[in-house]
Coordinates of C-alpha atoms and ligand atoms in Angstrom, one line a residue:
Chain A
M205 CA 0.0 0.0 0.0
S206 CA 2.7 2.4 0.9
A207 CA 4.1 2.5 -2.6
L208 CA 0.8 3.9 -3.9
D209 CA 0.1 6.0 -0.9
P210 CA -1.1 9.4 -2.2
A211 CA 0.0 11.0 1.1
D212 CA 3.5 9.9 0.2
P213 CA 5.3 13.2 -0.6
A214 CA 7.6 11.4 -3.1
I215 CA 4.7 11.0 -5.6
E216 CA 3.0 14.3 -4.8
P217 CA 2.9 16.3 -8.0
P218 CA 5.1 19.5 -8.0
A219 CA 3.3 22.5 -6.6
G220 CA 2.7 24.2 -9.9
F221 CA 1.0 21.2 -11.4
A222 CA -1.4 20.4 -8.5
V223 CA -4.9 21.0 -9.9
Q224 CA -7.6 20.9 -7.3
P225 CA -10.0 18.2 -8.8
S226 CA -7.3 15.7 -9.8
R227 CA -5.8 16.1 -6.3
G228 CA -9.2 15.2 -4.9
M229 CA -9.4 12.2 -7.1
R230 CA -5.9 11.1 -6.2
R231 CA -6.9 11.2 -2.5
L232 CA -10.3 9.5 -2.9
W233 CA -9.5 6.8 -5.4
P234 CA -7.0 4.6 -3.6
Q235 CA -9.0 4.9 -0.4
K236 CA -12.2 3.6 -2.1
V237 CA -10.4 0.9 -3.9
V238 CA -8.8 -0.3 -0.7
E239 CA -12.1 -0.2 1.1
I240 CA -13.6 -2.6 -1.4
L241 CA -10.6 -4.6 -2.5
L242 CA -9.2 -5.4 0.9
P243 CA -12.3 -7.3 2.3
A244 CA -12.7 -9.0 -1.0
L245 CA -9.1 -10.1 -1.1
I246 CA -9.3 -11.4 2.4
F247 CA -12.4 -13.4 1.6
I248 CA -10.8 -14.9 -1.5
L249 CA -7.7 -15.8 0.5
A250 CA -9.9 -17.6 3.1
L251 CA -11.6 -19.6 0.3
V252 CA -8.2 -20.5 -1.2
A253 CA -6.9 -21.6 2.2
W254 CA -10.0 -23.7 2.7
E255 CA -9.4 -25.3 -0.8
V256 CA -5.8 -25.9 -0.1
V257 CA -6.3 -27.5 3.3
V258 CA -9.0 -29.8 2.0
R259 CA -6.8 -30.9 -0.9
L260 CA -3.5 -31.3 1.0
R261 CA -5.0 -33.3 3.8
G262 CA -7.3 -35.2 1.5
I263 CA -10.4 -34.5 3.5
P264 CA -13.3 -36.4 2.0
P265 CA -16.2 -34.4 0.6
Y266 CA -18.7 -36.0 3.0
I267 CA -16.8 -34.4 5.9
L268 CA -15.8 -31.1 4.4
P269 CA -16.3 -30.3 0.7
A270 CA -13.9 -27.9 -0.9
P271 CA -15.2 -24.5 -2.2
S272 CA -14.7 -25.7 -5.8
L273 CA -16.9 -28.7 -5.2
I274 CA -19.6 -26.6 -3.5
G275 CA -19.5 -24.3 -6.6
A276 CA -19.8 -27.3 -8.9
T277 CA -22.7 -28.7 -6.8
L278 CA -24.4 -25.3 -6.9
V279 CA -24.3 -25.5 -10.7
K280 CA -25.2 -29.2 -11.0
D281 CA -28.1 -29.0 -8.5
W282 CA -29.3 -25.6 -9.7
P283 CA -32.6 -26.9 -11.1
I284 CA -33.5 -28.3 -7.7
L285 CA -32.0 -25.5 -5.6
S286 CA -33.3 -22.6 -7.7
G287 CA -36.8 -23.7 -7.1
S288 CA -36.2 -23.9 -3.4
L289 CA -34.5 -20.5 -3.4
I290 CA -37.6 -19.0 -5.0
V291 CA -39.8 -20.6 -2.4
T292 CA -37.7 -19.3 0.5
L293 CA -37.2 -15.9 -0.9
W294 CA -40.9 -15.5 -1.7
T295 CA -41.9 -16.7 1.8
T296 CA -39.5 -14.1 3.3
V297 CA -40.8 -11.3 1.1
E298 CA -44.4 -12.1 1.7
A299 CA -43.9 -12.4 5.5
L300 CA -42.0 -9.1 5.4
L301 CA -44.8 -7.3 3.4
I302 CA -47.4 -8.5 5.9
A303 CA -45.2 -7.6 8.8
V304 CA -44.6 -4.1 7.4
A305 CA -48.3 -3.5 6.8
G306 CA -49.3 -4.9 10.2
S307 CA -46.6 -3.1 12.2
L308 CA -47.1 0.2 10.4
G309 CA -50.8 0.0 11.1
L310 CA -50.4 -1.0 14.7
A311 CA -47.7 1.7 15.3
L312 CA -50.1 4.3 14.0
V313 CA -52.8 3.0 16.3
F314 CA -50.3 3.1 19.2
A315 CA -49.5 6.7 18.3
Q316 CA -53.1 7.7 18.9
S317 CA -53.0 7.1 22.6
K318 CA -50.5 6.0 25.2
W319 CA -53.2 3.8 26.7
I320 CA -53.8 1.7 23.6
E321 CA -50.0 1.3 23.4
R322 CA -49.7 0.3 27.0
S323 CA -52.6 -2.2 26.7
F324 CA -51.4 -4.0 23.6
F325 CA -47.6 -3.8 23.8
P326 CA -47.4 -6.8 26.1
F327 CA -48.8 -9.0 23.4
A328 CA -46.2 -7.8 21.0
V329 CA -43.5 -8.4 23.6
V330 CA -44.7 -12.0 24.3
M331 CA -44.6 -12.6 20.5
Q332 CA -41.1 -11.3 20.4
V333 CA -39.6 -13.1 23.4
T334 CA -41.0 -16.6 22.6
P335 CA -38.5 -18.3 20.3
V336 CA -40.0 -19.1 17.0
V337 CA -38.5 -22.6 17.0
A338 CA -40.7 -23.3 20.0
I339 CA -43.9 -22.1 18.3
A340 CA -43.3 -23.7 14.9
P341 CA -44.3 -27.3 15.8
L342 CA -47.6 -26.0 17.2
L343 CA -48.3 -23.8 14.1
L344 CA -47.6 -26.9 12.0
I345 CA -50.4 -28.7 13.7
Y346 CA -52.9 -25.8 13.3
L347 CA -51.9 -24.7 9.8
D348 CA -50.7 -26.3 6.5
S349 CA -46.9 -26.1 6.3
R350 CA -46.7 -23.3 3.8
T351 CA -48.9 -21.0 6.0
A352 CA -47.1 -22.1 9.2
V353 CA -43.7 -21.1 7.7
L354 CA -45.1 -17.8 6.5
V355 CA -46.6 -17.1 10.0
C356 CA -43.2 -17.9 11.7
A357 CA -41.3 -15.6 9.4
F358 CA -43.9 -12.9 9.9
L359 CA -43.8 -13.3 13.7
V360 CA -40.1 -12.6 14.0
A361 CA -40.1 -9.8 11.5
F362 CA -43.1 -8.0 13.0
F363 CA -41.7 -6.9 16.4
P364 CA -38.6 -5.0 15.4
I365 CA -40.4 -3.1 12.7
L366 CA -43.3 -2.3 15.1
S367 CA -41.2 -1.1 18.0
N368 CA -38.9 0.9 15.8
T369 CA -41.7 2.6 14.0
A370 CA -43.6 3.3 17.2
L371 CA -40.5 4.9 18.6
G372 CA -40.0 6.9 15.4
L373 CA -43.6 8.2 15.4
A374 CA -43.2 9.3 19.0
S375 CA -39.9 11.0 18.2
A376 CA -41.2 13.8 16.0
D377 CA -39.8 17.2 17.1
H378 CA -42.0 18.7 19.8
N379 CA -41.7 22.2 18.5
L380 CA -42.8 21.0 15.1
I381 CA -45.8 19.4 16.7
E382 CA -46.6 22.7 18.4
L383 CA -46.2 24.5 15.1
M384 CA -48.8 22.2 13.6
E385 CA -51.1 23.0 16.5
L386 CA -50.5 26.7 16.1
Y387 CA -51.7 26.4 12.5
R388 CA -54.5 24.2 13.8
A389 CA -53.6 21.3 11.5
P390 CA -55.9 18.3 11.9
K391 CA -54.3 15.2 13.4
W392 CA -54.1 13.3 10.2
R393 CA -52.1 16.0 8.6
Q394 CA -49.8 16.0 11.6
I395 CA -49.3 12.3 11.1
L396 CA -48.8 12.5 7.3
L397 CA -46.6 15.6 7.2
L398 CA -44.6 15.2 10.5
R399 CA -44.8 11.9 12.3
L400 CA -44.4 9.5 9.3
P401 CA -41.4 11.3 7.8
A402 CA -39.8 11.6 11.3
A403 CA -40.4 7.9 11.8
L404 CA -38.8 6.9 8.4
P405 CA -35.2 6.4 9.6
F406 CA -36.5 4.3 12.5
F407 CA -38.8 2.3 10.3
L408 CA -36.0 1.6 7.8
G409 CA -33.8 0.5 10.7
G410 CA -36.5 -1.9 11.8
L411 CA -36.9 -3.1 8.2
R412 CA -33.2 -4.0 8.0
I413 CA -33.4 -6.0 11.2
G414 CA -36.8 -7.5 10.3
G415 CA -35.7 -8.5 6.8
G416 CA -32.8 -10.6 8.2
L417 CA -35.1 -12.1 10.9
A418 CA -37.8 -12.9 8.4
L419 CA -35.3 -15.1 6.5
I420 CA -34.2 -16.8 9.7
G421 CA -37.8 -17.3 10.8
A422 CA -38.6 -18.9 7.4
I423 CA -35.6 -21.2 7.6
V424 CA -36.3 -22.3 11.2
A425 CA -39.9 -23.0 10.3
E426 CA -38.9 -24.9 7.2
I427 CA -36.5 -27.0 9.2
A428 CA -39.3 -27.8 11.6
A429 CA -41.7 -28.6 8.7
G430 CA -39.0 -30.3 6.7
S431 CA -38.4 -33.0 9.3
A432 CA -42.1 -33.8 9.0
G433 CA -41.5 -34.4 5.3
Q434 CA -43.2 -31.2 4.1
G435 CA -42.2 -28.1 2.2
S436 CA -39.6 -27.4 -0.4
G437 CA -37.6 -24.4 0.6
L438 CA -33.8 -24.1 1.0
A439 CA -33.9 -25.3 4.6
F440 CA -35.8 -28.4 3.5
R441 CA -33.1 -29.1 1.0
I442 CA -30.6 -28.9 3.8
V443 CA -32.5 -31.4 5.9
E444 CA -33.1 -33.7 3.0
A445 CA -29.5 -33.6 1.8
G446 CA -28.5 -34.2 5.4
F447 CA -30.5 -37.4 5.5
R448 CA -28.7 -38.6 2.4
L449 CA -25.3 -37.4 3.7
N450 CA -25.0 -35.2 0.6
I451 CA -22.8 -32.7 2.4
P452 CA -21.8 -30.7 -0.7
R453 CA -25.4 -30.0 -1.5
M454 CA -25.9 -28.9 2.2
F455 CA -23.2 -26.4 1.7
A456 CA -24.6 -25.3 -1.6
A457 CA -28.0 -24.6 0.0
L458 CA -26.3 -22.9 2.9
T459 CA -24.4 -20.7 0.5
L460 CA -27.7 -19.7 -1.2
I461 CA -29.2 -18.9 2.2
S462 CA -26.3 -16.7 3.1
L463 CA -26.5 -14.9 -0.3
T464 CA -30.2 -14.4 0.2
G465 CA -29.5 -12.8 3.6
I466 CA -26.8 -10.6 2.1
L467 CA -29.1 -9.6 -0.8
I468 CA -31.9 -8.6 1.7
Y469 CA -29.5 -6.6 3.8
V470 CA -27.9 -4.8 0.8
A471 CA -31.3 -4.1 -0.7
F472 CA -32.6 -2.4 2.4
A473 CA -29.3 -0.6 3.0
M474 CA -29.6 0.8 -0.5
L475 CA -33.3 1.7 0.1
S476 CA -32.3 3.5 3.3
Y477 CA -29.6 5.4 1.6
A478 CA -31.8 6.4 -1.3
L479 CA -34.5 7.7 1.0
L480 CA -32.3 9.4 3.6
Y481 CA -29.1 10.5 2.0
R482 CA -30.2 14.1 1.6
W483 CA -31.3 14.8 5.2
H484 CA -30.4 12.1 7.7
D485 CA -27.1 11.9 9.5
S486 CA -27.1 8.1 9.4
A487 CA -26.8 8.2 5.6
R488 CA -24.0 10.7 5.4
S489 CA -20.3 10.3 5.9
R490 CA -18.9 12.9 8.2
G491 CA -17.2 16.0 6.9
V492 CA -18.5 15.6 3.3
Chain B
M290 CA -37.5 50.0 39.6
T291 CA -38.2 52.2 36.6
T292 CA -41.9 52.0 35.8
V293 CA -44.0 49.7 38.0
L294 CA -46.5 48.0 35.7
E295 CA -50.0 49.2 36.5
R296 CA -53.2 47.3 35.9
S297 CA -54.1 49.7 33.1
P298 CA -50.9 50.9 31.6
T299 CA -50.9 54.6 30.9
G300 CA -50.3 55.9 27.5
D301 CA -46.7 56.9 26.9
A302 CA -44.2 56.9 24.1
S303 CA -44.5 53.2 23.8
D304 CA -48.2 53.3 23.2
V305 CA -48.0 53.0 19.4
G306 CA -51.4 51.6 18.6
R307 CA -54.6 50.0 19.6
R308 CA -54.5 47.0 21.8
L309 CA -54.3 43.7 19.9
V310 CA -54.5 41.3 22.8
S311 CA -54.5 41.6 26.6
L312 CA -53.4 39.1 29.2
R313 CA -55.5 39.9 32.2
S314 CA -54.4 38.6 35.6
V315 CA -53.1 35.5 34.0
S316 CA -51.7 32.7 36.2
K317 CA -50.3 29.4 35.1
T318 CA -49.7 26.5 37.5
F319 CA -48.3 23.3 36.0
P320 CA -49.7 20.0 37.2
N321 CA -46.4 19.4 39.0
G322 CA -47.1 22.5 41.1
T323 CA -44.7 24.9 39.4
V324 CA -46.2 28.4 39.3
A325 CA -44.9 29.6 36.0
L326 CA -46.9 32.8 36.0
S327 CA -48.7 34.7 38.7
R328 CA -51.3 37.3 37.9
L329 CA -49.6 38.7 34.8
D330 CA -51.1 41.7 33.1
L331 CA -49.8 42.4 29.6
D332 CA -51.1 44.3 26.7
V333 CA -49.8 43.9 23.2
R334 CA -50.4 46.9 21.0
A335 CA -50.6 46.9 17.2
G336 CA -47.4 47.8 15.5
E337 CA -45.2 47.7 18.5
F338 CA -42.0 45.6 19.0
L339 CA -42.4 44.3 22.5
S340 CA -39.6 42.4 24.3
L341 CA -39.9 40.2 27.3
I342 CA -36.7 39.9 29.3
G343 CA -36.1 38.2 32.6
P344 CA -34.1 35.5 34.3
S345 CA -34.7 31.9 33.0
G346 CA -37.7 30.3 34.5
C347 CA -39.7 33.5 34.9
G348 CA -42.4 32.4 32.5
K349 CA -41.4 34.2 29.3
S350 CA -41.9 31.2 27.2
T351 CA -45.1 30.3 29.0
A352 CA -46.6 33.8 28.3
L353 CA -45.6 33.6 24.7
R354 CA -47.1 30.1 24.3
M355 CA -50.3 31.3 25.8
L356 CA -50.5 34.1 23.3
A357 CA -50.1 31.5 20.6
G358 CA -52.8 29.4 22.1
L359 CA -50.4 26.5 22.7
T360 CA -51.2 26.4 26.4
E361 CA -54.2 27.6 28.5
P362 CA -54.0 29.9 31.5
S363 CA -55.0 28.2 34.8
S364 CA -56.8 31.4 35.7
G365 CA -57.2 34.9 34.3
E366 CA -58.0 35.6 30.7
I367 CA -56.5 36.2 27.3
A368 CA -58.6 38.8 25.5
W369 CA -58.3 39.4 21.8
H370 CA -59.5 42.8 20.7
G371 CA -61.2 41.6 17.6
T372 CA -60.7 38.1 16.2
R373 CA -57.5 36.4 16.8
P374 CA -55.2 37.1 13.9
E375 CA -52.9 34.7 12.1
I376 CA -49.8 34.2 14.3
G377 CA -46.3 33.4 13.3
F378 CA -44.0 31.6 15.8
V379 CA -40.3 31.3 15.9
F380 CA -38.6 29.0 18.4
Q381 CA -35.2 29.1 19.9
E382 CA -34.2 26.3 17.6
P383 CA -34.9 26.7 13.9
T384 CA -37.3 23.7 14.1
L385 CA -37.2 22.8 10.5
M386 CA -38.3 19.6 9.0
P387 CA -35.0 18.0 8.1
W388 CA -36.5 15.8 5.4
A389 CA -37.9 18.7 3.5
S390 CA -36.2 21.3 1.3
V391 CA -36.1 24.9 2.3
F392 CA -38.8 25.6 -0.1
N393 CA -41.1 22.9 1.3
N394 CA -40.3 24.0 4.9
V395 CA -41.5 27.5 4.1
W396 CA -44.5 26.0 2.2
L397 CA -45.8 24.3 5.4
P398 CA -48.0 27.0 6.8
L399 CA -49.5 27.7 3.4
R400 CA -50.0 24.0 2.9
L401 CA -51.9 23.7 6.1
R402 CA -54.1 26.5 4.9
G403 CA -54.8 24.5 1.8
V404 CA -52.6 26.3 -0.7
G405 CA -51.1 24.0 -3.2
K406 CA -47.4 24.1 -4.2
V407 CA -47.8 25.8 -7.5
E408 CA -50.1 28.5 -6.1
A409 CA -47.8 29.0 -3.2
R410 CA -44.7 29.5 -5.3
T411 CA -44.7 33.3 -5.5
R412 CA -45.4 33.7 -1.8
I413 CA -42.7 31.3 -0.9
D414 CA -40.2 33.0 -3.2
E415 CA -41.1 36.3 -1.7
A416 CA -40.7 35.1 1.8
L417 CA -37.3 33.6 0.9
A418 CA -36.2 36.8 -0.8
M419 CA -37.2 38.7 2.4
V420 CA -34.6 36.7 4.4
G421 CA -32.1 36.7 1.5
L422 CA -32.2 32.9 0.8
S423 CA -33.7 32.9 -2.7
A424 CA -30.7 30.9 -3.9
F425 CA -31.2 28.2 -1.3
A426 CA -34.8 27.1 -2.0
K427 CA -33.7 23.6 -3.0
S428 CA -31.2 23.1 -0.2
Y429 CA -31.9 20.9 2.8
P430 CA -31.7 22.3 6.3
R431 CA -28.6 20.3 7.2
E432 CA -26.7 22.0 4.3
L433 CA -27.3 25.4 5.9
S434 CA -25.5 27.3 8.7
G435 CA -27.3 28.0 12.0
G436 CA -28.0 31.6 10.9
M437 CA -29.4 30.5 7.6
K438 CA -31.6 27.9 9.3
M439 CA -33.0 30.6 11.5
R440 CA -33.7 32.7 8.5
V441 CA -35.7 29.9 7.0
S442 CA -37.6 29.6 10.2
I443 CA -38.4 33.4 10.0
A444 CA -39.4 33.1 6.4
R445 CA -41.7 30.3 7.4
A446 CA -43.2 32.3 10.2
L447 CA -43.8 35.3 7.9
V448 CA -45.0 33.5 4.8
L449 CA -48.7 33.9 5.8
R450 CA -48.0 37.6 6.5
P451 CA -49.2 37.3 10.1
P452 CA -50.1 40.5 11.9
L453 CA -48.5 39.1 15.0
L454 CA -45.1 37.4 15.2
L455 CA -44.0 35.6 18.4
M456 CA -40.3 34.8 18.9
D457 CA -38.9 32.8 21.7
E458 CA -35.2 33.6 22.1
P459 CA -34.7 33.0 18.4
F460 CA -31.1 34.2 18.2
A461 CA -29.8 32.9 21.5
A462 CA -27.8 30.1 19.9
L463 CA -26.2 32.2 17.2
D464 CA -22.8 34.0 17.2
E465 CA -22.9 37.7 17.8
I466 CA -22.1 38.8 14.2
T467 CA -24.9 36.6 12.9
R468 CA -27.2 37.8 15.6
F469 CA -26.6 41.5 14.9
K470 CA -27.3 40.9 11.2
L471 CA -30.5 39.0 11.9
N472 CA -31.5 41.8 14.4
N473 CA -31.3 44.3 11.6
D474 CA -33.2 42.1 9.1
L475 CA -35.9 41.6 11.7
I476 CA -36.4 45.3 12.3
R477 CA -36.5 45.9 8.6
L478 CA -39.0 43.1 8.0
A479 CA -41.3 44.0 10.9
A480 CA -41.4 47.6 9.6
E481 CA -41.9 46.6 6.0
L482 CA -44.7 44.2 6.8
G483 CA -46.2 46.2 9.7
T484 CA -45.9 43.1 11.9
T485 CA -46.4 43.4 15.6
V486 CA -43.7 41.4 17.3
V487 CA -43.4 39.9 20.8
F488 CA -39.8 38.9 21.3
V489 CA -38.4 36.9 24.2
T490 CA -34.7 37.4 24.9
H491 CA -32.3 37.2 27.8
S492 CA -30.1 39.9 26.4
V493 CA -30.8 43.5 27.6
Y494 CA -28.8 44.9 24.6
E495 CA -30.8 42.9 22.1
S496 CA -34.1 43.9 23.6
V497 CA -33.2 47.6 23.7
Y498 CA -31.9 47.6 20.1
L499 CA -35.0 45.9 18.8
S500 CA -37.9 47.0 20.8
T501 CA -40.3 49.9 21.3
R502 CA -41.2 48.6 24.7
I503 CA -39.6 46.2 27.1
V504 CA -41.3 44.3 29.9
V505 CA -39.0 43.0 32.6
M506 CA -40.1 39.8 34.4
A507 CA -39.1 38.1 37.6
A508 CA -39.3 34.5 38.6
R509 CA -40.8 32.4 41.4
P510 CA -43.6 33.2 40.8
G511 CA -43.3 34.5 37.2
R512 CA -44.5 38.1 37.0
A513 CA -43.9 41.4 35.3
V514 CA -41.9 43.8 37.5
A515 CA -41.1 46.7 35.2
E516 CA -41.9 48.3 31.9
I517 CA -39.5 50.4 29.9
G518 CA -40.4 52.3 26.8
V519 CA -37.6 52.8 24.2
D520 CA -38.0 56.4 23.1
A521 CA -36.8 56.0 19.5
P522 CA -38.4 55.3 16.2
L523 CA -38.1 51.7 14.9
E524 CA -35.9 52.7 11.9
R525 CA -32.7 51.6 13.6
T526 CA -29.2 50.9 12.3
E527 CA -26.0 50.0 14.0
D528 CA -25.6 53.8 14.8
F529 CA -28.4 53.5 17.2
R530 CA -26.1 51.5 19.5
S531 CA -24.1 54.6 20.1
T532 CA -26.9 57.0 20.8
P533 CA -27.6 58.3 24.3
V534 CA -31.1 56.9 24.2
Y535 CA -29.7 53.4 23.6
T536 CA -27.1 53.6 26.4
E537 CA -29.5 55.2 28.8
T538 CA -32.3 52.6 28.1
C539 CA -29.8 49.7 28.4
R540 CA -28.7 51.1 31.8
R541 CA -32.3 51.3 33.0
A542 CA -33.2 47.9 31.6
S543 CA -30.1 46.3 33.2
R544 CA -30.9 47.9 36.5
A545 CA -34.5 46.6 36.3
L546 CA -33.3 43.2 35.4
H547 CA -30.8 43.2 38.1
E548 CA -33.5 44.1 40.7
A549 CA -35.7 41.4 39.3
M550 CA -32.9 38.9 39.9
T551 CA -32.0 40.3 43.3
D552 CA -35.6 39.7 44.4
E553 CA -35.1 36.2 43.6
D554 CA -31.9 35.8 45.6
Q555 CA -33.6 37.1 48.7
L556 CA -36.3 34.4 48.5
Ligands
LIG725 N1 -44.7 21.7 30.9 C1 -44.2 22.2 32.0 N2 -44.4 21.4 33.1 C2 -44.0 21.8 34.3 N3 -43.3 23.0 34.5 C3 -43.0 23.7 33.5 C4 -43.5 23.4 32.2 N4 -43.1 24.3 31.3 C5 -42.4 25.2 32.0 N5 -42.4 24.9 33.4 C6 -41.8 25.7 34.4 O1 -42.4 26.9 34.5 C7 -41.4 27.9 34.8 C8 -41.4 29.0 33.7 O2 -41.0 28.3 32.5 P1 -40.7 29.1 31.1 O3 -42.0 29.8 30.7 O4 -40.2 28.2 30.2 O5 -39.6 30.2 31.6 P2 -38.6 31.0 30.7 O6 -39.0 30.9 29.3 O7 -38.8 32.4 31.2 O8 -37.2 30.5 31.0 C9 -40.1 27.2 34.9 O9 -39.9 27.1 36.3 C10 -40.3 25.9 34.2 O10 -39.5 24.9 34.8
LIG726 MG1 -37.9 30.0 27.6

């Protein structure tokens, strides 16, 4: 790094040649590249190390498959895995949509009165603190497996979105609320113009947490359902492959689950940035 | 004490117009038992620039919020002579919506009065021009300096052309240079628009520079203890700061404020 370090006086252009913009680029470029390249490089190194260890020690694939084999399995089993990926992804998205609608609605109801919030919040807390793995078997008795998986994913995504949004709605600037009162704005306008925008950063934070949790909820419920021989999501493929000792396929499915989680996270991070970058501190780097 | 506030203030140099609103023997006790105001009498007259000064906790904000209808008196009455006019309010903080552009922030009062964005355009542009921020309509609050944010806040308060403007220590958080500049702008705007202003400050100098009349308040319980007229027309420039009227009035106001605070120490 030091050879390319722009701070290195040796490669600083002579004073007369230093043009402002190009200087800025010189300073920004290597930093950005390093920020992206370094983690990627480390990740690739880890995969290479994994591959090398597996090959040198001759570890059999049914104990630990090499990354290359996992990649090959991913391609070979793609017809099966892609179907499962769509099932899991769709369940997650559906659960998340229901959770968003439900928690937004309930948060707005909570915002109407402290008493409503006090009375109903315990239910939300109970739902949150009870581990979804413990509820899944019960839900599988009451509901068909697809619905049960959906409900589990919904249950875990619901609470973080609800509590964050409720907090956000309550966090609108008090002076701004008074300003609305001064102009005698009806309550619905206050909610629309003030409380909802003020809650947006909180809501998006909840969404990021809820998005990851919905996937986990779906996976957990699929595993519970999968052992009963139902379902066809990615987790079911893992259970199924486990029974057949098809370890490479287990890893391939696991890889897809991780990628799905990353995809959800990145999608919401980008959404957050797009909606907040102009005005919210969370979406800005300092000093720019 | 300079002029003890009577029940019915006698007309003097500060009596610049008809009474707009009167607080009559207004008291405010908060649920926790704090007596914020005790039997406050206060007239606001059309066209005047009235400052309230006093130690913190003497009920200045409470009195202002009552005028705005944001809090009710526990006893006493707020009497509007005629219907209550449109009121503009400026807080100590700029209190802008961070998610909205400067333009949309200034639009808010009009929007709440049912004026659409297109219709509102000229009035918003005018309000921004008044505070010298025409070029910043598309900016977001976080891109502005403290003084500029306060200007936006003033533009928002003035966009409906309210006959009465209430300001609660609006410049307290600003540096002195910015504050002097905003003081001058405020005097100019109030004169241009014929706006009556009730201005809360803890700075004697600011109150004398800006006002036609100063009411000094004392705390525990909050009450008015003195009233000082500023015997000079409202067309003021920095030169006013070196006139005998200014220095003399500052001296009187400081003494009144000092007495108001000594009262407190003796309690
Ligand atoms: N909502 C409230 N509840 C209880 N006490 C309050 C409330 N608002 C103000 N007070 C008290 O009333 C007194 C007057 O407050 P305020 O009008 O804000 O004074 P000032 O603006 O002159 O500093 C203070 O002692 C303050 O603590
Ligand atoms: Mg105050």
